[in-house]
XYZ file of C-alpha atoms in Angstrom:
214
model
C -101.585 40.354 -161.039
C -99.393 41.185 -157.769
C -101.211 41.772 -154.557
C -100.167 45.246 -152.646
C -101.282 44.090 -148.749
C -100.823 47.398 -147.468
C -102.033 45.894 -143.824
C -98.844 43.760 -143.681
C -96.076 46.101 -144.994
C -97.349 49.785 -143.110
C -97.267 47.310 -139.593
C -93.634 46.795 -140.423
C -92.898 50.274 -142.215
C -94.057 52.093 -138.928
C -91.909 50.267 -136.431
C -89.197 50.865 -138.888
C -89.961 54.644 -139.152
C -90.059 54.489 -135.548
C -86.656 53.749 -135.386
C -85.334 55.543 -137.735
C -86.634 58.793 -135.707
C -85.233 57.400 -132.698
C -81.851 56.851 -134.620
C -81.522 60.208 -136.434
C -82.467 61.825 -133.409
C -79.814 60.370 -130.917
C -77.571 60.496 -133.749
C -78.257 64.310 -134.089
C -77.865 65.233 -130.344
C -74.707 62.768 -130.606
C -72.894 65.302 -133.105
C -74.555 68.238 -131.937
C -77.102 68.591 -134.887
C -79.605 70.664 -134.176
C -82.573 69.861 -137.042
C -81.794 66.838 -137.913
C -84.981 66.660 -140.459
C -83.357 69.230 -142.417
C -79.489 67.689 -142.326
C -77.678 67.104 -145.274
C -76.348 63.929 -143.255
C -79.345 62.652 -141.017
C -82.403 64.023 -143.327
C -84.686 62.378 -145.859
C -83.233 63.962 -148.623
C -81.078 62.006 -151.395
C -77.658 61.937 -150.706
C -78.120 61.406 -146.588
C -77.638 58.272 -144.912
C -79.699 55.753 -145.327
C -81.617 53.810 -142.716
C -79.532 50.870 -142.834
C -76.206 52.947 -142.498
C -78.320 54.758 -139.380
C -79.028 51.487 -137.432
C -75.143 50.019 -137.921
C -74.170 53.123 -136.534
C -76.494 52.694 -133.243
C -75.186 49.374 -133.157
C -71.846 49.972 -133.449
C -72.236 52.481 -130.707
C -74.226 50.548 -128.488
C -72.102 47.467 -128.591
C -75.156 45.358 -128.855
C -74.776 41.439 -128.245
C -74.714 38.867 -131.182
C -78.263 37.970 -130.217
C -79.159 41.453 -130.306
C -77.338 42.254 -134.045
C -79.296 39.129 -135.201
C -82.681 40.758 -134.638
C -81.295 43.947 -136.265
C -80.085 42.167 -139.239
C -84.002 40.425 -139.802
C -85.803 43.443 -139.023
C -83.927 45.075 -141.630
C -83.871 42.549 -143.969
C -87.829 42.371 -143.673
C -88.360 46.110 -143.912
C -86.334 46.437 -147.178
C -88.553 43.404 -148.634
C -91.553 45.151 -148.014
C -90.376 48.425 -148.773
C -88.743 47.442 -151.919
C -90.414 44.016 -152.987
C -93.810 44.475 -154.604
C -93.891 40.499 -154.693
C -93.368 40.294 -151.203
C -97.277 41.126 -149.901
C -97.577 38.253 -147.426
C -95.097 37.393 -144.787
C -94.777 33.921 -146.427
C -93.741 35.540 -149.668
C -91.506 38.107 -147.876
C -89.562 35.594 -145.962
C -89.171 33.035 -149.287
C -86.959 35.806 -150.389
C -85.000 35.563 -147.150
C -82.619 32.895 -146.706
C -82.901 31.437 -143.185
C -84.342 34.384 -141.675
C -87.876 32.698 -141.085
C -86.110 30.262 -138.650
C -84.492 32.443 -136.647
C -87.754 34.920 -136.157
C -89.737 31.903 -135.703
C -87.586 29.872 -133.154
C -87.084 33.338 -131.269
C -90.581 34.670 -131.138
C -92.700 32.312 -132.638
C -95.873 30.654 -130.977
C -96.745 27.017 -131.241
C -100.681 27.964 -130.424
C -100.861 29.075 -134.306
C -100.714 26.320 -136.488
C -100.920 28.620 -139.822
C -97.599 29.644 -141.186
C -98.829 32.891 -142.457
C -100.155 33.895 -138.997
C -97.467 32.523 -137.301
C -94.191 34.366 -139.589
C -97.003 37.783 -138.689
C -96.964 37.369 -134.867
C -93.282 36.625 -134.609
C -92.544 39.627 -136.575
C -94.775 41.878 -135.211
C -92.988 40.723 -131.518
C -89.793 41.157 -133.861
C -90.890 44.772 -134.380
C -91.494 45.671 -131.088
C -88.474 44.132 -129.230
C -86.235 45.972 -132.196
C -88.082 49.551 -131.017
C -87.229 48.590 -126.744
C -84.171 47.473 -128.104
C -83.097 50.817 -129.903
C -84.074 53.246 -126.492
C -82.201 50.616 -124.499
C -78.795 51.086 -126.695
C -79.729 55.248 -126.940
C -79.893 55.218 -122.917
C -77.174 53.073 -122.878
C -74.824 54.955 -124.905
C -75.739 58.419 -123.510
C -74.459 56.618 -119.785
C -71.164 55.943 -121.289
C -70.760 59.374 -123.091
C -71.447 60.670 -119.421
C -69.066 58.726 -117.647
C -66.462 59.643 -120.408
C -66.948 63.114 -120.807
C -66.498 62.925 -116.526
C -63.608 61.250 -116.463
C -61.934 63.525 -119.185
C -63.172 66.591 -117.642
C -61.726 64.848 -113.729
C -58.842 64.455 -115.905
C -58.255 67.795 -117.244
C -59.302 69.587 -113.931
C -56.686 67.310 -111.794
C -54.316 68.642 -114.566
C -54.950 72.065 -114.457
C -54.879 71.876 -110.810
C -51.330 70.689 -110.435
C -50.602 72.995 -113.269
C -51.476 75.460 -110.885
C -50.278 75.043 -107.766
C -47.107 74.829 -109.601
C -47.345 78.280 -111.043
C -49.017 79.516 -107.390
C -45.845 77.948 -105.658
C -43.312 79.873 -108.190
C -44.799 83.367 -107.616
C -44.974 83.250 -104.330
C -41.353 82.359 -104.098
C -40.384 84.632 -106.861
C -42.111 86.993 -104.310
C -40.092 86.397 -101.334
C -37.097 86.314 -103.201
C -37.679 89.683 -104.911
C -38.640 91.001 -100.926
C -35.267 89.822 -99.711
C -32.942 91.280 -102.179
C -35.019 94.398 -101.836
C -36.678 94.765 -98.422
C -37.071 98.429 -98.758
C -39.568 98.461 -101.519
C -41.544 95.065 -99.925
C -43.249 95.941 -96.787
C -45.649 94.030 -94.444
C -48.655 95.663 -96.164
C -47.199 94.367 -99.116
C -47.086 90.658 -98.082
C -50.361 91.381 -96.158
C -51.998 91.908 -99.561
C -50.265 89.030 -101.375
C -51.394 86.459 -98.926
C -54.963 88.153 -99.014
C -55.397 87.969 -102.739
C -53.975 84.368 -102.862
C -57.392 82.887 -103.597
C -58.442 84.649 -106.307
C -55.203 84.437 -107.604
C -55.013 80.993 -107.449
C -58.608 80.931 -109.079
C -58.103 82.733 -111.718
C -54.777 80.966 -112.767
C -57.138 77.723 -111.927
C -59.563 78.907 -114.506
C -57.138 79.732 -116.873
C -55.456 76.610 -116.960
C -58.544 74.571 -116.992
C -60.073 76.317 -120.447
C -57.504 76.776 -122.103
């Protein structure tokens, strides 16, 4: 008869739930999504993407290291035997249908103190778990900082280029202006000119602000 250790597979399941949250909602705020529980893309409903698909996107944002992809990979792979397995009750029997993955959680978190392979392949993992979940707000914070440095340098970008834009059009009326007041100096007075030069600013504001949103 198969054993169902619930103690080993809901330690693993919450971390992964954990950052699954965290994924859908940076995802969400990422695409401007604003219930992501009830999204036909980042939901829990059939047809949305599944946590795998959520996690390579966060690390194909987040540019994450080799090292880093590796512990990704065997969290992953451990979750899905445990959510998916029902052989796979121990952490023994959950990595024997892993091929290689024991070594690297083992050789990356394991403890020589714990002689037992069992309790050994459970702290490692459960240090897995737990470096996965810093790992996942580290890449969210980290990806937010370059979204804000990009969305500043495009909006530097576009406000430089309005600018110019601009002073270009400011520059052409104003000598359309005194070009109009020479051929016709009758209808152009001082008062005239007087209230040209005075509304300059907001004239050059608004075309500013026209150029800018458009």
């Amino acid at each position: 008869m198969l054993s169902f250790n619930t103690k080993n597979r809901t330690m693993v399941l919450e971390y992964a739930l954990i950052v699954e949250n965290m994924t859908s909602l940076f995802l969400a705020q990422l695409l401007g999504i604003e219930d992501y529980k009830n999204s036909r893309v980042l939901g829990n409903k059939s047809g949305c993407l599944s946590f795998n698909t959520k996690v390579d996107l966060l690390i194909e944002l987040g540019a994450l290291s080799k090292q880093d992809r590796k512990k990704f990979q065997a969290f992953m792979e451990i979750r899905n035997q445990f959510m998916h397995n029902m052989s796979a009750s121990t952490f023994s029997e959950c990595f024997s249908y892993l091929n290689g993955t024991d070594k690297f959680v083992l050789n990356t978190y394991g403890s020589s103190s714990l002689e037992d392979l069992e309790l050994q392949l459970e702290s490692a993992t459960k240090k897995l778990c737990e470096d996965v979940a810093k790992l996942t707000a580290k890449i969210i914070d980290k990806v937010k900082e370059q979204n804000t440095k990009r969305v500043h340098s495009i909006t530097m970008e576009e406000s430089h280029n309005a600018f110019i834009k601009t002073f270009e059009q400011y520059k052409t009326s104003i000598e359309e202006f005194i070009e109009n007041a020479e051929k016709n100096s009758k209808s152009y007075s001082q008062k005239s000119l007087f209230k040209l030069l005075s509304d300059s600013p907001k004239l050059f504001f608004l075309l500013y602000k026209k150029n800018f949103l458009k």
